[in-house]
Structures are given as C-alpha cells and as structure tokens.
C-alpha cells in the first residue's frame, strides 16, 4: 500500500512538472481576442460582486479577486489557470478511480496478478493524456477561457462527490455535490447538464429498480429546471435563434447560396453541431495541430441532404442510445464505457440551445466534454502489463506535451495566433464555410498596427476575397494604402467599403485625411464634418477623437475657405485648451482668411511673444499683408523662412507678395 501511494505521488509530481513545462513558457503571453474583455472594463468593471447574479459571475469574478489579493499582472492570472487545470486533472482522476473500482472487467483480466496495477497505470496514462493534450491549451492558455476550466473542475467534482455519496450513503457528500454543481454553472452555463448525470451515475453505482430511478430522475430534472430558469432571463432570447449581428450577416451569406435557408437555420445548426461532436472527439484522440487554431471554419450544411452532416447527426443519436443501453444493461467495462460516453453526450446538449454560425467549432468549449477521454483510454489499456502501459504512455505523453507547448507558443500574441489561424484556413473550401475572412482581417489589423503595411494589405485582400462582411476588409485596405501615401487608391477603397455597408466615424475620418492630402479640400471638409456628427458619446478615447476631428475639420475649413466654420471649431477647441499654440495659430489663420486682420494680428503678436515660431511669423506676415502693411508683412515672412528655410510655401508666398503692388488684386494665399 505504501509503495502504491508513493508511486501515485511520484506520478502526480511528474505530471505537475510536465504541465508546468507546457504552460510556463507562455506565462507572459499577450492578451488575445476575447481576453480583451479583461482590459476594456467588461470584467473588471462589472464583476466581483457575489451578491449580483449574472452569467459566469464566479469565473469572471476570480480575475477581480485575484488582482485585489496579489496585484496586477496577467502572468499571475495565468498561474491560476494552470492551477485550475491541475485541479481539474486531480478531480478527473478521483472520479474515474471511483468508477473504475465499480467496473467488472473480463475474468481473465481480473485473475492476472498485475490487474490492479494495470488498472492504475491505465488510469494514470489516460489522465496524463488529458492534462498534456494540445487541445486543452485553448482553454488553459487562453486566459479568459478560465470559465470553461472552472466549470469543468466543479462539474467533475460534483460528480465525484455524488458518487461518494452513493458509495457511502452519507448526506454530506450529496450536499457537497449540489454545492459544486452551483459553482460549476456560476463559472459557465455550459455545465448546466451536469445535473442530468446524476441518473446514469445512480444507475451504474446502485443498480436500482425503476421506481428509485424515477425518483432520482425527478430530482435531477428539478435541479436542472431551477438552473435553466435562473439563466432564462439572460439567455432566453437566444434559444433557437441567431443571436448577434455577425451571425445574422453570415446567415444572409448562406441565404444567397440557398434561398430559404434562413427559415431552416436552427435545425440545420442542430445537424451541424451534432456532426461536429465527432470532430471534437477526434482532435482529442488524434491532436493534429494542423487541424487546430483559435478560429476554425467548417462548412455549414445548406440542406438536410448533406450526407456528412446527416451521418454525424445520426451517429450522435445512435451513440447516445447505445450509451444509455450500456449503462442500464451492463455492469462491466462496457457499462462503464457507456457511462463515460454520457458525460460528453449530455454536456454537449448546450450546443443545441442556439444557432451556431459565427463560432460553430471552438476548441476551448471541448475541454468540458473531453473528461471522457481519460476514462475511455483507461478502459482500453486495463489488462495490459503496467510496464507496457507506462512505456506507451510516456511516448504518447512526450508527443502530446511537445505539441501542446507548440500550441501554447502559437498564442504568444495577436500576430502569432492569427497567423496560425490564417494558415489553417482552407481558402479553396466551399463558399458555405462562412466566416473564413476573420483570421485574415485580424491578422491584417495586427500588421497594420505594427507598420507592416504590405503584409496588412495582403491579409485584408484575402479577407475581402473570402467574403468579408460589411466592408471591413475594404476599409482596412484603404487605411493601409493611406499609410503608404497612396491616397487616390485609398479613397477608392473607402468608397468600396461604404458600398458594402461599412459606415461610421472612422470611415469618414480616414476619407477626410486622404482627400485633404490630395488637395480635395471640400470633400475633406465634408468628411470630417460627417465624422463629427457620427461621434459616439463615451470614454476618453472618444473625446480624444472628437478633439482631433474638430482640429482637422477646422484645417479643412480654412483650406476650403469655410472660414466661419473653422473659427467656430477653433473657438470650441480653445474652450478646452485656451493657451494651446496650435489652436491659436489656426484661429489666427481662419481670421486672416475671413479678412478679420484686426483680430488676427494680436493673436499672432501674443504667439510670437510667448513662443516664436515660423508658422506664427508667417501667419502674422500674411495678416499684415492683408491689412495693407506690405513691408512689415514681408519682414515677418522672411523671419519665417529663416526659421524654416526648407518650407517652399513660405518662399512662394513671399515672392507673390513682393511682386504685388496692389494686394487687393492678388488671390488669397
């Protein structure tokens, strides 16, 4: 017994070190995609209060509580994810060990002297393959997906506590199971079907009569109904429906391929998800990293005659029926296999609650369903010699661990994650593999932010070719062209984006910038004005954009000879920053353009007195020229040229003024 316990501790230590070897190299990974909820105030501004019921209040609240205890640092949050993963592994081990001891294996297996050691080795290898699985990285290494890790931990713990209650008959175990179930659904609603597992667990452990089964089933249904009612106010509107604008747009794309599909979208989603159940399972057993990324886009069925989807859906229903039959009719290893299969089959039912078009195949969600993997592995390996099991286990663990490390490093930052996702997209897939543009759109945005404009443009062009929604790709192509100073092409891209439905403040702002650069000042003035009208009310970022737009609208107003509008803009800006030299200079130039030199000259005098600069001298020189003081004006412009000798505009205007004998006959500079 002591030797066995020591071996278990050594196994646990080795497994912990292996898990740390996978995840510690990524402890400083950047936030990724959905992780941005952690930095935009969505989580830290709305969670942390246990008295305020909302979805995922426990898992999201844990970010707030950990930071309040240990301070800021995403690496600290990642450590908690790793700890939760190890806790989940421990709970799976405890649950499966309890279930395996109940199973009757073939007599020739049980008669072997190494049977118990074989069963333990098989369980340990199975659990290790879950702990080191590359697919698990998408739950553990993707920081905000802590919700599914916590839900899995508490769901498995609830099942183990329930099994202990069945084995001992003590009420405390049942109370603990119910409490763990509550924690699971408060971590993530995907664990809601854990209550349904009470029935097959009860049947497998106790082998009761139908009356007793009915009582337990009634209790499980009551708990399930209470949990569903609690979440109905939050999720009721999405049941059986398309629940977000992007999904609605993707459905419209499918509608163009097969008119009338919108009316059938929910049953087709059921068909699709049922088929994808087997795709998830395949990845956990055969973790080919070439099939994995943060954004996978399988084809959505266009009808009920899609044989692949139909076969998958029928397979799901048949497997569910077979698993139930095995639990009810068998007490042996096959009965245990049926019980273990019911974990993912029942938990997966949440996938049928709504229409999945936007994110139909997301790897982090499968972390919960993969609890079955170590159990099935343990059943298959039990009976082999322990040395053989461990040898095979070590080999597979090394492979899995290496692949998992590679997956974790692929999530290092937005660039690596989206480059990996874009690489895995089949650009030649059928058109009903909708949504394939998103990895390229996000990859392009990353390159654009880093200044890799050619790479950004290439990614955006691919996104556009793959049916990007709403003109996002075309707009970003325009921004990339704008930063390359290809303003005429940028304007064409902005027009194309608008034609595809893109709108909003940023479109008009960037159009204004390119129009201004091309000297199309009326268009620039109009675009900046439209952007101002579209300005959202909100945070400091919006306020900064509002200030920028007022400045650019005023600049375009001067260039387009809309002087009153420019003066009004500068007055608004000067109320915010009364002494800002750039604003005072702009106000002075607008006044000069309007012909109000009496007000303009004192402004320039004050600017030159406080902070002499070439633009201030130039502005005063032009103002003095307009006021009829030609020589004084020329002197100021000469001073501006002295301060900025490379400014061609100053020299050109100076030549115009010097050649003029009647300033009133000259065009306004």
XYZ file of C-alpha atoms in Angstrom:
669
model
C 0.000 0.000 0.000
C 2.820 2.420 0.945
C 4.657 1.604 -2.279
C 1.491 2.191 -4.295
C 0.872 5.529 -2.582
C 4.474 6.596 -3.161
C 4.166 5.715 -6.856
C 0.979 7.788 -7.068
C 2.752 10.785 -5.545
C 5.642 10.394 -7.983
C 3.196 10.231 -10.869
C 1.446 13.375 -9.630
C 4.762 15.215 -9.287
C 5.881 14.180 -12.770
C 2.559 15.262 -14.241
C 2.667 18.643 -12.496
C 6.181 19.248 -13.828
C 5.106 18.241 -17.334
C 2.125 20.624 -17.232
C 4.359 23.433 -15.985
C 6.791 22.648 -18.797
C 3.987 23.280 -21.286
C 2.454 26.408 -19.806
C 5.266 28.305 -18.048
C 6.972 29.256 -21.363
C 3.751 31.101 -22.245
C 3.245 32.741 -18.870
C 3.986 36.160 -20.428
C 1.763 35.687 -23.469
C -0.201 38.750 -24.534
C -3.949 39.058 -24.206
C -5.756 37.554 -27.185
C -9.085 38.444 -28.803
C -11.745 37.607 -26.163
C -9.105 38.302 -23.497
C -9.594 41.989 -24.284
C -12.660 41.871 -22.025
C -10.075 41.907 -19.254
C -8.636 45.235 -20.379
C -11.701 47.107 -21.634
C -13.581 47.175 -18.339
C -16.096 44.477 -19.247
C -14.892 42.137 -16.496
C -13.087 44.370 -14.012
C -15.838 46.969 -14.215
C -18.823 44.642 -13.907
C -17.756 41.565 -11.926
C -16.518 40.801 -8.428
C -19.791 41.171 -6.506
C -21.186 37.817 -5.400
C -24.492 39.417 -4.464
C -25.222 40.444 -8.048
C -26.309 37.440 -10.115
C -25.039 37.295 -13.678
C -23.595 34.737 -16.038
C -20.074 33.479 -15.263
C -20.002 35.541 -12.080
C -17.633 33.108 -10.365
C -15.060 32.631 -13.123
C -15.000 36.267 -14.231
C -15.117 37.436 -10.637
C -11.987 35.389 -9.909
C -9.965 37.772 -12.083
C -11.046 40.682 -9.908
C -10.462 38.881 -6.618
C -7.030 37.573 -7.598
C -5.898 41.034 -8.663
C -7.166 42.581 -5.434
C -5.171 39.999 -3.451
C -1.924 39.824 -5.425
C -1.907 42.927 -7.603
C -1.821 43.395 -11.345
C -0.013 41.111 -13.754
C -1.504 38.799 -16.342
C 1.155 36.217 -15.522
C -0.405 35.870 -12.069
C -3.768 35.204 -13.678
C -2.170 32.599 -15.938
C -0.740 30.821 -12.897
C -4.272 30.466 -11.568
C -5.408 28.992 -14.899
C -2.639 26.397 -14.638
C -3.580 25.616 -11.028
C -7.226 25.200 -12.007
C -6.212 22.865 -14.828
C -4.212 20.739 -12.393
C -7.182 20.752 -10.030
C -9.411 19.540 -12.850
C -6.960 16.747 -13.620
C -6.976 15.689 -9.958
C -10.786 15.644 -9.866
C -10.961 13.581 -13.058
C -8.501 11.114 -11.538
C -10.581 10.811 -8.361
C -13.867 10.379 -10.254
C -12.558 7.800 -12.708
C -10.779 5.862 -9.980
C -14.051 5.603 -8.083
C -15.890 4.455 -11.212
C -13.209 2.001 -12.327
C -13.347 0.171 -8.996
C -17.056 -0.437 -9.638
C -16.487 -1.951 -13.081
C -16.342 -5.679 -13.684
C -13.611 -6.473 -16.218
C -13.266 -9.832 -18.016
C -12.384 -12.571 -15.544
C -9.123 -13.385 -17.300
C -8.068 -9.768 -16.718
C -9.027 -9.752 -13.054
C -7.257 -13.067 -12.441
C -3.942 -11.544 -13.514
C -1.600 -10.713 -10.639
C -0.925 -7.297 -12.124
C -4.597 -6.406 -12.699
C -4.866 -3.651 -10.087
C -1.505 -2.200 -11.110
C -2.613 -2.359 -14.741
C -5.855 -0.540 -13.959
C -3.986 2.159 -12.037
C -1.407 2.565 -14.800
C -4.153 2.791 -17.424
C -5.952 5.471 -15.426
C -2.772 7.468 -14.887
C -1.860 7.382 -18.559
C -5.391 8.383 -19.550
C -5.387 11.324 -17.146
C -1.925 12.368 -18.329
C -3.119 12.450 -21.936
C -5.887 14.844 -20.888
C -3.513 17.021 -18.864
C -0.950 17.274 -21.666
C -3.361 17.387 -24.588
C -2.722 20.167 -27.143
C -6.455 20.892 -27.385
C -6.517 21.751 -23.669
C -4.234 24.703 -24.416
C -7.176 26.554 -25.945
C -8.882 26.517 -22.538
C -5.909 26.805 -20.173
C -3.627 29.063 -22.214
C -6.437 31.316 -23.461
C -6.768 33.417 -20.330
C -10.427 34.431 -20.355
C -11.480 30.848 -21.065
C -10.836 30.175 -17.401
C -14.626 29.970 -17.299
C -14.713 26.572 -19.031
C -11.810 25.266 -16.915
C -13.575 26.233 -13.685
C -16.889 24.867 -14.930
C -15.203 21.556 -15.743
C -13.417 21.403 -12.403
C -16.587 21.936 -10.369
C -18.728 19.745 -12.639
C -16.342 16.801 -12.268
C -16.021 17.483 -8.543
C -19.818 17.444 -8.243
C -19.955 14.066 -9.988
C -17.234 12.609 -7.753
C -18.939 13.874 -4.592
C -22.225 12.389 -5.815
C -20.523 9.037 -6.445
C -19.015 9.133 -2.950
C -22.477 9.810 -1.595
C -23.827 6.791 -3.453
C -20.975 4.634 -2.176
C -21.166 5.740 1.475
C -24.786 6.810 1.891
C -23.741 9.967 3.762
C -25.784 13.123 3.142
C -22.752 15.409 3.361
C -21.422 14.093 0.071
C -24.709 14.922 -1.661
C -24.712 18.427 -0.210
C -21.178 18.904 -1.475
C -22.215 17.647 -4.905
C -25.074 20.132 -5.088
C -22.804 22.980 -3.971
C -20.183 22.057 -6.565
C -22.872 21.958 -9.239
C -23.907 25.502 -8.342
C -20.270 26.630 -8.553
C -19.948 24.923 -11.943
C -22.914 26.698 -13.529
C -21.845 30.013 -11.968
C -18.476 29.514 -13.647
C -20.008 28.810 -17.042
C -23.533 27.867 -18.011
C -22.204 25.051 -20.232
C -22.052 22.849 -17.120
C -25.821 23.009 -16.583
C -26.391 19.439 -17.828
C -24.191 18.051 -15.045
C -27.382 17.557 -13.037
C -28.589 15.082 -15.661
C -25.534 12.887 -14.984
C -26.987 12.039 -11.572
C -29.293 9.482 -13.194
C -26.730 7.335 -15.062
C -24.289 7.589 -12.145
C -27.013 6.383 -9.784
C -27.934 3.512 -12.084
C -24.321 2.442 -12.547
C -23.375 2.542 -8.869
C -26.574 1.280 -7.225
C -28.292 -0.812 -9.956
C -31.709 0.227 -8.530
C -35.273 -0.517 -9.601
C -37.243 1.680 -11.962
C -39.156 3.354 -9.150
C -35.957 4.526 -7.485
C -34.610 5.636 -10.849
C -37.766 7.680 -11.371
C -37.301 9.446 -8.037
C -33.679 10.346 -8.798
C -34.601 11.411 -12.326
C -37.308 13.672 -10.914
C -34.840 15.260 -8.517
C -32.297 15.770 -11.296
C -34.945 17.343 -13.513
C -35.959 19.683 -10.701
C -32.380 20.861 -10.188
C -31.943 21.214 -13.935
C -35.183 23.188 -14.242
C -34.153 25.562 -11.446
C -30.790 26.181 -13.105
C -32.420 26.709 -16.503
C -34.958 29.126 -15.001
C -32.185 31.130 -13.350
C -30.426 31.612 -16.673
C -33.532 32.047 -18.809
C -33.657 35.778 -18.130
C -30.124 36.080 -19.502
C -30.188 33.621 -22.381
C -33.883 33.187 -23.135
C -33.709 35.498 -26.135
C -31.045 33.374 -27.884
C -32.740 29.984 -27.608
C -33.111 28.552 -31.085
C -32.229 31.882 -32.684
C -29.446 33.788 -34.417
C -28.184 35.899 -31.540
C -25.749 38.524 -32.835
C -25.341 40.834 -35.871
C -22.357 38.955 -37.289
C -24.238 35.663 -37.192
C -27.182 37.343 -38.913
C -24.848 38.602 -41.646
C -23.388 35.110 -42.104
C -26.897 33.697 -42.408
C -27.563 36.260 -45.137
C -24.498 34.975 -46.978
C -25.892 31.452 -46.734
C -29.254 32.771 -47.960
C -27.637 33.963 -51.195
C -26.266 30.446 -51.735
C -29.544 28.690 -50.963
C -32.654 30.874 -50.795
C -34.953 29.892 -47.963
C -32.225 28.577 -45.663
C -32.958 31.263 -43.050
C -36.224 29.565 -42.106
C -34.340 26.288 -41.540
C -31.242 27.702 -39.899
C -31.896 26.308 -36.398
C -32.493 22.656 -37.373
C -29.515 22.879 -39.734
C -27.427 24.196 -36.840
C -28.514 21.174 -34.785
C -27.406 18.914 -37.633
C -24.076 20.702 -37.913
C -23.261 20.662 -34.199
C -24.200 17.006 -33.810
C -21.769 16.133 -36.596
C -19.056 18.335 -35.087
C -19.314 16.335 -31.841
C -17.193 13.665 -33.517
C -14.740 16.224 -34.894
C -14.078 17.433 -31.356
C -13.572 13.883 -30.158
C -11.201 13.071 -32.991
C -8.991 16.041 -32.147
C -8.636 14.972 -28.518
C -7.579 11.463 -29.508
C -5.571 12.497 -32.594
C -4.342 16.024 -31.758
C -3.018 17.031 -35.157
C -2.018 20.668 -34.672
C -2.591 21.307 -38.372
C -6.289 20.958 -37.586
C -6.199 23.395 -34.655
C -6.359 27.173 -34.323
C -8.264 29.899 -32.495
C -10.648 30.236 -35.447
C -11.789 27.115 -37.312
C -14.372 27.374 -40.088
C -16.065 24.133 -41.164
C -18.705 24.219 -43.881
C -22.255 24.870 -42.704
C -24.848 22.495 -44.222
C -27.020 24.088 -46.896
C -29.690 21.434 -46.523
C -30.677 18.214 -44.824
C -29.269 16.114 -47.655
C -25.647 16.886 -46.703
C -24.588 13.279 -46.142
C -21.582 14.056 -43.946
C -23.611 16.174 -41.551
C -26.510 13.745 -41.650
C -24.240 10.802 -40.843
C -22.708 12.717 -37.949
C -26.095 13.667 -36.526
C -27.392 10.103 -36.815
C -24.170 8.906 -35.222
C -24.694 11.225 -32.264
C -28.256 9.998 -31.694
C -27.230 6.358 -32.066
C -24.249 6.746 -29.742
C -26.489 8.372 -27.132
C -28.929 5.483 -27.353
C -26.169 2.867 -27.175
C -24.541 4.583 -24.190
C -27.849 4.659 -22.302
C -28.461 0.997 -23.117
C -24.983 0.014 -21.905
C -25.439 1.857 -18.596
C -28.848 0.309 -17.979
C -27.996 -3.223 -19.095
C -24.305 -3.695 -18.325
C -22.276 -3.555 -15.102
C -18.991 -4.476 -16.746
C -16.415 -2.396 -18.600
C -18.887 -1.819 -21.424
C -21.332 -0.360 -18.933
C -18.580 1.922 -17.663
C -17.756 2.918 -21.242
C -21.402 3.831 -21.785
C -21.415 5.882 -18.584
C -18.252 7.725 -19.570
C -19.645 8.458 -23.031
C -22.726 10.012 -21.451
C -20.597 12.761 -19.911
C -19.810 14.466 -23.241
C -23.075 13.393 -24.869
C -25.182 15.101 -22.194
C -22.896 18.105 -21.646
C -22.837 18.684 -25.399
C -26.604 19.316 -25.348
C -25.953 23.012 -24.630
C -24.617 23.277 -28.193
C -28.165 22.679 -29.387
C -29.620 25.616 -27.461
C -28.972 28.263 -30.104
C -27.880 28.781 -33.708
C -24.116 28.438 -34.139
C -22.998 30.102 -37.354
C -20.495 32.596 -36.010
C -18.484 30.160 -33.826
C -19.651 26.646 -34.702
C -16.379 24.856 -33.889
C -14.475 26.310 -30.924
C -11.820 24.174 -29.270
C -11.883 25.647 -25.773
C -15.502 24.544 -25.304
C -14.448 20.915 -25.797
C -12.379 20.983 -22.583
C -15.534 20.065 -20.641
C -16.556 17.254 -22.966
C -13.051 15.769 -23.039
C -13.472 14.457 -19.489
C -14.441 11.206 -21.220
C -11.044 10.851 -22.911
C -9.005 9.547 -19.937
C -11.825 7.188 -18.930
C -12.046 5.589 -22.357
C -8.254 5.316 -22.555
C -8.177 3.657 -19.128
C -10.781 1.068 -20.156
C -8.877 0.178 -23.326
C -5.486 -0.120 -21.599
C -6.593 -2.006 -18.496
C -5.321 -5.587 -18.676
C -2.011 -4.850 -20.348
C 1.154 -5.150 -18.292
C 1.881 -1.952 -16.340
C 5.349 -1.603 -17.877
C 3.839 -1.744 -21.347
C 1.180 0.810 -20.424
C 3.722 3.197 -18.929
C 6.095 2.814 -21.881
C 3.346 3.624 -24.359
C 2.074 6.381 -22.079
C 5.450 8.078 -21.778
C 5.935 8.022 -25.539
C 2.499 9.498 -26.249
C 2.866 11.991 -23.392
C 6.121 13.276 -24.874
C 4.424 13.749 -28.237
C 1.350 15.377 -26.731
C 3.448 17.589 -24.472
C 5.603 18.812 -27.339
C 2.567 19.580 -29.461
C 0.870 21.319 -26.528
C 3.934 23.503 -25.984
C 3.868 24.439 -29.669
C 0.182 25.354 -29.373
C 0.822 27.447 -26.278
C 3.609 29.360 -28.018
C 1.327 29.928 -31.005
C -0.806 32.056 -28.660
C 2.127 34.320 -27.760
C 0.473 37.405 -29.215
C -2.167 38.523 -31.703
C 0.291 38.150 -34.568
C 1.263 34.536 -33.920
C -2.290 33.457 -33.070
C -3.920 34.973 -36.149
C -1.071 33.967 -38.461
C -1.560 30.397 -37.256
C -5.330 30.644 -37.754
C -4.961 32.152 -41.224
C -2.543 29.396 -42.213
C -5.119 26.756 -41.232
C -7.940 28.331 -43.271
C -8.762 26.456 -46.460
C -9.111 29.301 -48.956
C -10.444 26.827 -51.529
C -13.171 25.449 -49.271
C -16.777 25.693 -50.477
C -18.456 29.059 -50.043
C -20.710 27.732 -47.267
C -17.649 27.592 -44.998
C -18.657 31.101 -43.990
C -16.636 33.367 -41.720
C -13.216 32.426 -43.092
C -12.311 36.082 -43.530
C -11.972 36.813 -39.796
C -8.457 35.392 -39.208
C -7.130 37.381 -42.164
C -8.944 40.511 -41.026
C -7.442 40.255 -37.539
C -4.012 39.351 -38.902
C -4.155 42.378 -41.173
C -5.111 44.597 -38.240
C -2.072 43.305 -36.333
C 0.285 44.012 -39.244
C -1.293 47.437 -39.718
C -0.689 48.309 -36.076
C 2.939 47.160 -36.362
C 3.505 49.147 -39.558
C 3.914 46.122 -41.849
C 1.716 47.716 -44.472
C 2.337 45.342 -47.378
C 1.567 42.312 -45.190
C -1.510 44.059 -43.838
C -2.799 44.870 -47.314
C -2.249 41.271 -48.440
C -4.180 39.899 -45.455
C -7.050 42.337 -45.992
C -7.258 41.454 -49.680
C -7.543 37.775 -48.757
C -10.258 38.597 -46.218
C -12.158 40.524 -48.863
C -11.856 37.659 -51.347
C -13.240 35.251 -48.732
C -16.444 37.239 -48.374
C -15.674 39.632 -45.546
C -18.820 41.079 -44.051
C -19.805 44.718 -44.178
C -16.791 46.135 -45.984
C -14.358 45.825 -43.054
C -11.577 44.455 -45.228
C -12.026 47.134 -47.899
C -11.934 49.858 -45.255
C -8.724 48.491 -43.762
C -7.195 48.175 -47.225
C -7.897 51.882 -47.550
C -6.155 52.613 -44.253
C -3.111 50.575 -45.337
C -2.992 52.436 -48.662
C -3.376 55.732 -46.838
C -0.392 54.986 -44.624
C 1.587 54.213 -47.781
C 0.501 57.662 -49.052
C -1.481 56.090 -51.899
C -4.360 58.438 -51.233
C -6.209 58.153 -54.543
C -6.348 54.359 -54.190
C -7.309 54.772 -50.543
C -10.321 56.894 -51.499
C -11.430 54.190 -53.929
C -11.132 51.579 -51.171
C -13.171 53.718 -48.768
C -15.897 54.111 -51.388
C -15.903 50.350 -51.981
C -16.166 49.747 -48.222
C -19.119 52.110 -47.975
C -20.806 50.386 -50.906
C -20.511 47.081 -48.996
C -22.185 48.579 -45.943
C -19.282 49.940 -43.918
C -20.063 53.190 -42.155
C -19.193 55.168 -39.087
C -16.836 57.781 -37.800
C -13.577 56.111 -38.810
C -14.617 55.770 -42.450
C -15.352 59.485 -42.771
C -12.247 60.476 -40.815
C -9.863 58.469 -42.986
C -11.623 59.584 -46.165
C -11.131 63.154 -44.987
C -7.414 62.614 -44.404
C -6.818 61.202 -47.886
C -8.958 63.883 -49.520
C -7.004 66.567 -47.648
C -3.685 65.040 -48.748
C -4.877 65.152 -52.386
C -5.978 68.775 -52.080
C -9.658 67.854 -52.332
C -10.495 70.248 -49.523
C -14.299 70.458 -49.953
C -14.514 66.641 -49.716
C -12.179 66.654 -46.724
C -14.273 69.346 -45.007
C -17.459 67.390 -45.660
C -15.945 64.092 -44.485
C -14.573 65.494 -41.230
C -17.937 67.147 -40.601
C -19.784 63.867 -41.106
C -17.328 62.132 -38.791
C -18.073 64.724 -36.117
C -21.796 64.029 -36.405
C -21.168 60.287 -36.050
C -19.076 60.720 -32.908
C -20.208 58.371 -30.101
C -20.595 59.618 -26.566
C -18.301 57.792 -24.231
C -14.844 57.362 -22.847
C -11.637 59.367 -23.068
C -10.676 57.696 -26.349
C -13.844 59.070 -27.952
C -13.097 62.525 -26.526
C -9.587 62.460 -27.977
C -11.034 61.529 -31.354
C -13.529 64.379 -31.059
C -10.701 66.869 -30.473
C -8.752 65.501 -33.446
C -11.803 65.729 -35.700
C -12.503 69.320 -34.659
C -8.906 70.242 -35.492
C -8.985 68.517 -38.870
C -12.431 69.945 -39.693
C -11.109 73.404 -38.894
C -7.968 72.855 -41.012
C -10.079 71.642 -43.922
C -12.417 74.592 -43.384
C -9.549 77.030 -43.855
C -8.335 75.193 -46.956
C -11.885 75.042 -48.384
C -12.460 78.720 -47.490
C -15.167 77.788 -44.976
C -13.776 80.303 -42.513
C -16.794 80.759 -40.250
C -16.980 77.015 -39.635
C -13.234 76.897 -38.960
C -13.472 79.775 -36.474
C -16.358 78.035 -34.706
C -14.314 74.830 -34.414
C -11.297 76.670 -33.023
C -13.482 78.506 -30.513
C -14.751 75.143 -29.252
C -11.220 73.774 -29.033
C -9.880 76.863 -27.266
C -12.510 76.459 -24.584
C -10.816 73.144 -23.784
C -7.214 74.406 -24.169
C -7.191 78.247 -24.024
C -3.426 78.695 -24.483
C -2.688 75.957 -27.000
C -0.298 77.452 -29.643
C -1.535 75.169 -32.436
C -5.136 76.254 -31.848
C -4.302 79.947 -31.532
C -2.349 79.754 -34.782
C -5.261 78.064 -36.544
C -7.719 80.640 -35.213
C -5.472 83.411 -36.492
C -5.223 81.896 -39.976
C -9.010 81.429 -40.126
C -9.471 85.083 -39.201
C -6.964 86.114 -41.872
C -8.863 84.060 -44.436
C -12.111 85.727 -43.414
C -10.439 89.149 -43.689
C -10.619 89.975 -39.980
C -6.981 91.034 -39.680
C -7.651 93.378 -36.748
C -8.390 90.346 -34.549
C -5.785 88.115 -36.175
C -2.686 90.301 -35.691
C -2.971 90.500 -31.858
C -3.288 86.707 -31.732
C -0.048 86.307 -33.671
C 1.633 89.004 -31.540
C 0.859 87.014 -28.402
C 2.069 83.789 -30.002
C 5.372 85.307 -31.096
C 5.884 86.886 -27.687
C 5.335 83.604 -25.846
C 6.715 81.045 -28.307
C 8.187 82.459 -31.522
C 7.862 80.036 -34.434
C 7.932 80.040 -38.218
C 4.159 79.449 -38.570
C 3.420 82.338 -36.188
C 5.652 84.743 -38.153
C 4.165 83.516 -41.412
C 0.616 83.970 -40.152
C 1.294 87.484 -38.896
C 3.083 88.336 -42.130
C 0.055 87.348 -44.207
C -2.249 89.202 -41.807
C -0.165 92.369 -42.084
C -0.170 91.998 -45.868
C -3.963 91.818 -45.848
C -4.041 94.868 -43.612
C -2.007 96.819 -46.188
C 1.325 96.734 -44.339
C 3.344 95.118 -47.117
C 6.869 95.744 -45.809
C 6.037 94.569 -42.292
C 4.426 91.504 -43.760
C 7.491 90.706 -45.863
C 9.761 91.083 -42.833
C 7.715 88.536 -40.871
C 7.695 86.074 -43.750
C 11.473 86.498 -44.098
C 11.751 85.582 -40.426
C 9.604 82.509 -41.039
C 11.877 81.471 -43.935
C 14.925 81.951 -41.721
C 13.427 79.628 -39.101
C 12.267 77.045 -41.672
C 14.418 77.504 -44.793
C 13.103 74.319 -46.439
C 9.469 75.401 -46.397
C 8.613 76.009 -50.062
C 5.231 77.570 -49.280
C 6.808 80.443 -47.356
C 9.106 81.297 -50.266
C 6.309 81.047 -52.819
C 4.018 83.376 -50.871
C 6.890 85.756 -50.230
C 7.546 86.013 -53.973
C 3.852 86.658 -54.630
C 3.731 89.446 -52.058
C 6.968 91.044 -53.209
C 5.736 91.144 -56.801
C 2.425 92.667 -55.787
C 1.848 96.385 -55.868
C -1.872 96.110 -55.162
C -2.537 93.367 -52.612
C -6.288 93.608 -53.176
C -5.807 92.337 -56.746
C -3.979 89.222 -55.611
C -5.537 85.924 -54.812
C -5.567 84.880 -51.190
C -2.560 82.742 -50.270
